C-alpha cells in the first residue's frame, strides 16, 4: 500500500505538476515529468508488483533520520515556507509539489527493511540536485532540505551496500 500510494504521488506530479502546469513556464518540465512518471512506474513495479520494498524499522539511525525527514517534509517545510512568505496556496506542499514529496520519499526509503534497489534512487537524487539549485536561486530556502535529504539517502544506501558486501566477505560483524 505504501509503495502504491507513493507511486501515485510521483505519477501525479509527473503528469499534473510538470506536464500540465510547469511546462507552460519551462519546457524542461516535459523531461522532468517523464522522469517522475518513470519513478512512479518503478515504485509500482518494484514495490507493488514485485514486493521488493518492505517498510519497517531498520537500523535505529536510519529510522530516526527517516522520521526527521518525514517531519521536515510534512511540517517543517511548510512552516519555513510560510515564514519566508510562501504561504498557502502559493507554497509547494507535500503530495502536490515535487520537492517536499521527494524529501518524504527519501524518508520512506530509509525505512525499508531491505536495501533499496538503486533504480529507485536515481530520479529522486537527480531531482534533488537540479531542483535545489533552481529553488535556491528563486528564494525557496526550504528546499535546502531537499539536497540534504538526497545526501542522507545516498550515504545510507552506500553504507548499507558496503556493510552487506563486507558481511558477505566475512569482514563485517553486526
PDB file of C-alpha atoms in Angstrom:
ATOM      1  CA  UNK A   1       0.000   0.000   0.000  1.00  0.00           C
ATOM      2  CA  UNK A   2       2.811   2.417   0.887  1.00  0.00           C
ATOM      3  CA  UNK A   3       4.580   1.800  -2.418  1.00  0.00           C
ATOM      4  CA  UNK A   4       1.324   2.164  -4.339  1.00  0.00           C
ATOM      5  CA  UNK A   5       0.450   5.495  -2.727  1.00  0.00           C
ATOM      6  CA  UNK A   6       3.985   6.768  -3.250  1.00  0.00           C
ATOM      7  CA  UNK A   7       3.836   5.664  -6.897  1.00  0.00           C
ATOM      8  CA  UNK A   8       0.584   7.606  -7.345  1.00  0.00           C
ATOM      9  CA  UNK A   9       2.206  10.742  -5.900  1.00  0.00           C
ATOM     10  CA  UNK A  10       5.069  10.519  -8.380  1.00  0.00           C
ATOM     11  CA  UNK A  11       2.746   9.835 -11.318  1.00  0.00           C
ATOM     12  CA  UNK A  12       0.522  12.743 -10.267  1.00  0.00           C
ATOM     13  CA  UNK A  13       3.450  15.136 -10.047  1.00  0.00           C
ATOM     14  CA  UNK A  14       4.853  13.998 -13.367  1.00  0.00           C
ATOM     15  CA  UNK A  15       1.571  14.475 -15.193  1.00  0.00           C
ATOM     16  CA  UNK A  16      -0.312  17.213 -13.331  1.00  0.00           C
ATOM     17  CA  UNK A  17       2.513  19.281 -11.914  1.00  0.00           C
ATOM     18  CA  UNK A  18       5.215  19.022 -14.575  1.00  0.00           C
ATOM     19  CA  UNK A  19       3.340  18.370 -17.823  1.00  0.00           C
ATOM     20  CA  UNK A  20       0.107  20.254 -17.214  1.00  0.00           C
ATOM     21  CA  UNK A  21       1.323  23.113 -15.006  1.00  0.00           C
ATOM     22  CA  UNK A  22       5.062  23.698 -15.065  1.00  0.00           C
ATOM     23  CA  UNK A  23       5.590  23.057 -18.804  1.00  0.00           C
ATOM     24  CA  UNK A  24       3.885  26.399 -19.537  1.00  0.00           C
ATOM     25  CA  UNK A  25       6.740  28.086 -17.649  1.00  0.00           C
ATOM     26  CA  UNK A  26       9.679  25.848 -18.540  1.00  0.00           C
ATOM     27  CA  UNK A  27       9.942  23.412 -21.462  1.00  0.00           C
ATOM     28  CA  UNK A  28      12.315  21.217 -19.439  1.00  0.00           C
ATOM     29  CA  UNK A  29       9.240  20.240 -17.423  1.00  0.00           C
ATOM     30  CA  UNK A  30       8.415  17.680 -20.113  1.00  0.00           C
ATOM     31  CA  UNK A  31      11.672  15.875 -19.330  1.00  0.00           C
ATOM     32  CA  UNK A  32      11.148  16.228 -15.573  1.00  0.00           C
ATOM     33  CA  UNK A  33       7.593  14.942 -15.962  1.00  0.00           C
ATOM     34  CA  UNK A  34       8.839  11.901 -17.845  1.00  0.00           C
ATOM     35  CA  UNK A  35      11.350  11.195 -15.073  1.00  0.00           C
ATOM     36  CA  UNK A  36       8.638  11.497 -12.422  1.00  0.00           C
ATOM     37  CA  UNK A  37       6.334   9.174 -14.349  1.00  0.00           C
ATOM     38  CA  UNK A  38       9.239   6.718 -14.685  1.00  0.00           C
ATOM     39  CA  UNK A  39       9.791   6.915 -10.911  1.00  0.00           C
ATOM     40  CA  UNK A  40       6.094   6.254 -10.328  1.00  0.00           C
ATOM     41  CA  UNK A  41       6.223   3.222 -12.599  1.00  0.00           C
ATOM     42  CA  UNK A  42       9.369   1.930 -10.857  1.00  0.00           C
ATOM     43  CA  UNK A  43       7.761   2.342  -7.434  1.00  0.00           C
ATOM     44  CA  UNK A  44       4.661   0.498  -8.622  1.00  0.00           C
ATOM     45  CA  UNK A  45       6.683  -2.257 -10.285  1.00  0.00           C
ATOM     46  CA  UNK A  46       9.290  -2.833  -7.576  1.00  0.00           C
ATOM     47  CA  UNK A  47       7.109  -2.013  -4.577  1.00  0.00           C
ATOM     48  CA  UNK A  48       3.660  -3.283  -5.529  1.00  0.00           C
ATOM     49  CA  UNK A  49       4.114  -5.911  -8.224  1.00  0.00           C
ATOM     50  CA  UNK A  50       7.492  -7.389  -7.211  1.00  0.00           C
ATOM     51  CA  UNK A  51       7.074  -6.518  -3.496  1.00  0.00           C
ATOM     52  CA  UNK A  52      10.762  -5.634  -3.147  1.00  0.00           C
ATOM     53  CA  UNK A  53      10.012  -2.739  -0.802  1.00  0.00           C
ATOM     54  CA  UNK A  54       9.039  -3.749   2.699  1.00  0.00           C
ATOM     55  CA  UNK A  55       8.708  -0.842   5.097  1.00  0.00           C
ATOM     56  CA  UNK A  56       9.506  -1.307   8.734  1.00  0.00           C
ATOM     57  CA  UNK A  57      12.054  -0.442  11.346  1.00  0.00           C
ATOM     58  CA  UNK A  58      15.579  -0.694  10.042  1.00  0.00           C
ATOM     59  CA  UNK A  59      18.650   0.426  11.879  1.00  0.00           C
ATOM     60  CA  UNK A  60      17.968   2.875  14.655  1.00  0.00           C
ATOM     61  CA  UNK A  61      19.909   5.653  12.930  1.00  0.00           C
ATOM     62  CA  UNK A  62      18.090   5.201   9.631  1.00  0.00           C
ATOM     63  CA  UNK A  63      14.712   5.096  11.387  1.00  0.00           C
ATOM     64  CA  UNK A  64      15.443   8.331  13.249  1.00  0.00           C
ATOM     65  CA  UNK A  65      16.741  10.056  10.114  1.00  0.00           C
ATOM     66  CA  UNK A  66      13.713   8.846   8.159  1.00  0.00           C
ATOM     67  CA  UNK A  67      11.409  10.231  10.842  1.00  0.00           C
ATOM     68  CA  UNK A  68      13.203  13.569  10.833  1.00  0.00           C
ATOM     69  CA  UNK A  69      12.992  13.803   7.033  1.00  0.00           C
ATOM     70  CA  UNK A  70       9.280  12.906   7.060  1.00  0.00           C
ATOM     71  CA  UNK A  71       8.636  15.553   9.717  1.00  0.00           C
ATOM     72  CA  UNK A  72      10.625  18.067   7.706  1.00  0.00           C
ATOM     73  CA  UNK A  73       8.659  17.325   4.516  1.00  0.00           C
ATOM     74  CA  UNK A  74       5.217  17.492   6.123  1.00  0.00           C
ATOM     75  CA  UNK A  75       5.618  20.020   8.956  1.00  0.00           C
ATOM     76  CA  UNK A  76       8.872  21.985   8.954  1.00  0.00           C
ATOM     77  CA  UNK A  77       8.998  22.604   5.189  1.00  0.00           C
ATOM     78  CA  UNK A  78       5.622  24.408   5.077  1.00  0.00           C
ATOM     79  CA  UNK A  79       6.417  26.309   8.282  1.00  0.00           C
ATOM     80  CA  UNK A  80       9.690  27.603   6.841  1.00  0.00           C
ATOM     81  CA  UNK A  81       7.907  28.431   3.594  1.00  0.00           C
ATOM     82  CA  UNK A  82       5.211  30.329   5.437  1.00  0.00           C
ATOM     83  CA  UNK A  83       7.790  32.253   7.476  1.00  0.00           C
ATOM     84  CA  UNK A  84       9.521  33.225   4.216  1.00  0.00           C
ATOM     85  CA  UNK A  85       6.276  34.427   2.618  1.00  0.00           C
ATOM     86  CA  UNK A  86       5.482  31.268   0.664  1.00  0.00           C
ATOM     87  CA  UNK A  87       2.165  30.638   2.388  1.00  0.00           C
ATOM     88  CA  UNK A  88      -0.774  28.619   1.162  1.00  0.00           C
ATOM     89  CA  UNK A  89      -1.859  28.353  -1.631  1.00  0.00           C
ATOM     90  CA  UNK A  90       1.389  29.534  -3.245  1.00  0.00           C
ATOM     91  CA  UNK A  91       3.640  27.298  -1.181  1.00  0.00           C
ATOM     92  CA  UNK A  92       4.923  23.994  -2.503  1.00  0.00           C
ATOM     93  CA  UNK A  93       3.229  21.314  -0.412  1.00  0.00           C
ATOM     94  CA  UNK A  94       3.686  17.624   0.220  1.00  0.00           C
ATOM     95  CA  UNK A  95       1.802  15.390  -2.195  1.00  0.00           C
ATOM     96  CA  UNK A  96       1.321  18.162  -4.726  1.00  0.00           C
ATOM     97  CA  UNK A  97       4.749  19.674  -5.331  1.00  0.00           C
ATOM     98  CA  UNK A  98       7.850  17.659  -6.184  1.00  0.00           C
ATOM     99  CA  UNK A  99      10.341  18.953  -3.606  1.00  0.00           C
ATOM    100  CA  UNK A 100       8.597  18.125  -0.310  1.00  0.00           C
ATOM    101  CA  UNK A 101       7.316  14.875  -1.780  1.00  0.00           C
ATOM    102  CA  UNK A 102      10.841  13.904  -2.829  1.00  0.00           C
ATOM    103  CA  UNK A 103      12.055  14.595   0.712  1.00  0.00           C
ATOM    104  CA  UNK A 104       9.252  12.379   2.038  1.00  0.00           C
ATOM    105  CA  UNK A 105      10.209   9.677  -0.474  1.00  0.00           C
ATOM    106  CA  UNK A 106      13.776   9.697   0.834  1.00  0.00           C
ATOM    107  CA  UNK A 107      12.332   9.358   4.356  1.00  0.00           C
ATOM    108  CA  UNK A 108      10.349   6.262   3.382  1.00  0.00           C
ATOM    109  CA  UNK A 109      13.305   4.721   1.570  1.00  0.00           C
ATOM    110  CA  UNK A 110      15.280   4.997   4.819  1.00  0.00           C
ATOM    111  CA  UNK A 111      12.563   2.881   6.454  1.00  0.00           C
ATOM    112  CA  UNK A 112      12.870  -0.143   4.176  1.00  0.00           C
ATOM    113  CA  UNK A 113      13.760  -3.449   5.795  1.00  0.00           C
ATOM    114  CA  UNK A 114      15.987  -4.452   2.890  1.00  0.00           C
ATOM    115  CA  UNK A 115      18.267  -2.285   0.834  1.00  0.00           C
ATOM    116  CA  UNK A 116      16.617  -0.083  -1.751  1.00  0.00           C
ATOM    117  CA  UNK A 117      17.094  -1.020  -5.420  1.00  0.00           C
ATOM    118  CA  UNK A 118      19.471   1.510  -6.989  1.00  0.00           C
ATOM    119  CA  UNK A 119      16.931   2.289  -9.717  1.00  0.00           C
ATOM    120  CA  UNK A 120      14.628   3.867  -7.105  1.00  0.00           C
ATOM    121  CA  UNK A 121      17.290   6.351  -6.014  1.00  0.00           C
ATOM    122  CA  UNK A 122      18.301   7.747  -9.401  1.00  0.00           C
ATOM    123  CA  UNK A 123      15.371  10.056 -10.200  1.00  0.00           C
ATOM    124  CA  UNK A 124      14.954  11.460  -6.669  1.00  0.00           C
ATOM    125  CA  UNK A 125      18.709  12.113  -6.445  1.00  0.00           C
ATOM    126  CA  UNK A 126      18.815  13.813  -9.843  1.00  0.00           C
ATOM    127  CA  UNK A 127      15.778  15.893  -8.892  1.00  0.00           C
ATOM    128  CA  UNK A 128      17.294  16.853  -5.536  1.00  0.00           C
ATOM    129  CA  UNK A 129      20.393  18.258  -7.249  1.00  0.00           C
ATOM    130  CA  UNK A 130      18.595  20.042 -10.100  1.00  0.00           C
ATOM    131  CA  UNK A 131      15.679  21.380  -8.072  1.00  0.00           C
ATOM    132  CA  UNK A 132      17.792  22.522  -5.117  1.00  0.00           C
ATOM    133  CA  UNK A 133      19.879  24.800  -7.277  1.00  0.00           C
ATOM    134  CA  UNK A 134      16.878  26.216  -9.105  1.00  0.00           C
ATOM    135  CA  UNK A 135      14.780  26.643  -5.982  1.00  0.00           C
ATOM    136  CA  UNK A 136      17.522  28.388  -4.058  1.00  0.00           C
ATOM    137  CA  UNK A 137      18.065  30.804  -6.921  1.00  0.00           C
ATOM    138  CA  UNK A 138      14.317  31.553  -6.737  1.00  0.00           C
ATOM    139  CA  UNK A 139      14.461  32.128  -2.979  1.00  0.00           C
ATOM    140  CA  UNK A 140      12.761  28.911  -1.876  1.00  0.00           C
ATOM    141  CA  UNK A 141      15.107  28.369   1.080  1.00  0.00           C
ATOM    142  CA  UNK A 142      13.101  25.460   2.475  1.00  0.00           C
ATOM    143  CA  UNK A 143      14.500  23.389  -0.407  1.00  0.00           C
ATOM    144  CA  UNK A 144      17.897  23.247   1.282  1.00  0.00           C
ATOM    145  CA  UNK A 145      16.368  20.206   2.965  1.00  0.00           C
ATOM    146  CA  UNK A 146      15.905  18.579  -0.431  1.00  0.00           C
ATOM    147  CA  UNK A 147      19.638  18.386  -1.104  1.00  0.00           C
ATOM    148  CA  UNK A 148      20.350  17.347   2.496  1.00  0.00           C
ATOM    149  CA  UNK A 149      17.733  14.565   2.240  1.00  0.00           C
ATOM    150  CA  UNK A 150      19.267  13.325  -1.000  1.00  0.00           C
ATOM    151  CA  UNK A 151      22.743  13.217   0.513  1.00  0.00           C
ATOM    152  CA  UNK A 152      21.455  11.363   3.590  1.00  0.00           C
ATOM    153  CA  UNK A 153      19.627   8.780   1.449  1.00  0.00           C
ATOM    154  CA  UNK A 154      22.648   8.297  -0.800  1.00  0.00           C
ATOM    155  CA  UNK A 155      25.013   7.888   2.171  1.00  0.00           C
ATOM    156  CA  UNK A 156      22.618   5.398   3.774  1.00  0.00           C
ATOM    157  CA  UNK A 157      22.252   3.370   0.568  1.00  0.00           C
ATOM    158  CA  UNK A 158      26.018   3.266   0.013  1.00  0.00           C
ATOM    159  CA  UNK A 159      26.753   2.300   3.624  1.00  0.00           C
ATOM    160  CA  UNK A 160      24.111  -0.436   3.508  1.00  0.00           C
ATOM    161  CA  UNK A 161      25.624  -1.873   0.339  1.00  0.00           C
ATOM    162  CA  UNK A 162      29.119  -1.664   1.794  1.00  0.00           C
ATOM    163  CA  UNK A 163      28.050  -3.430   5.011  1.00  0.00           C
ATOM    164  CA  UNK A 164      26.327  -6.207   3.050  1.00  0.00           C
ATOM    165  CA  UNK A 165      29.346  -6.731   0.780  1.00  0.00           C
ATOM    166  CA  UNK A 166      31.710  -6.698   3.754  1.00  0.00           C
ATOM    167  CA  UNK A 167      29.447  -9.134   5.576  1.00  0.00           C
ATOM    168  CA  UNK A 168      29.473 -11.450   2.548  1.00  0.00           C
ATOM    169  CA  UNK A 169      33.288 -11.480   2.727  1.00  0.00           C
ATOM    170  CA  UNK A 170      33.194 -12.123   6.453  1.00  0.00           C
ATOM    171  CA  UNK A 171      34.894  -8.854   7.373  1.00  0.00           C
ATOM    172  CA  UNK A 172      31.935  -7.096   8.941  1.00  0.00           C
ATOM    173  CA  UNK A 173      30.306  -8.325  12.097  1.00  0.00           C
ATOM    174  CA  UNK A 174      26.926  -6.914  13.057  1.00  0.00           C
TER     175      UNK A 174
END
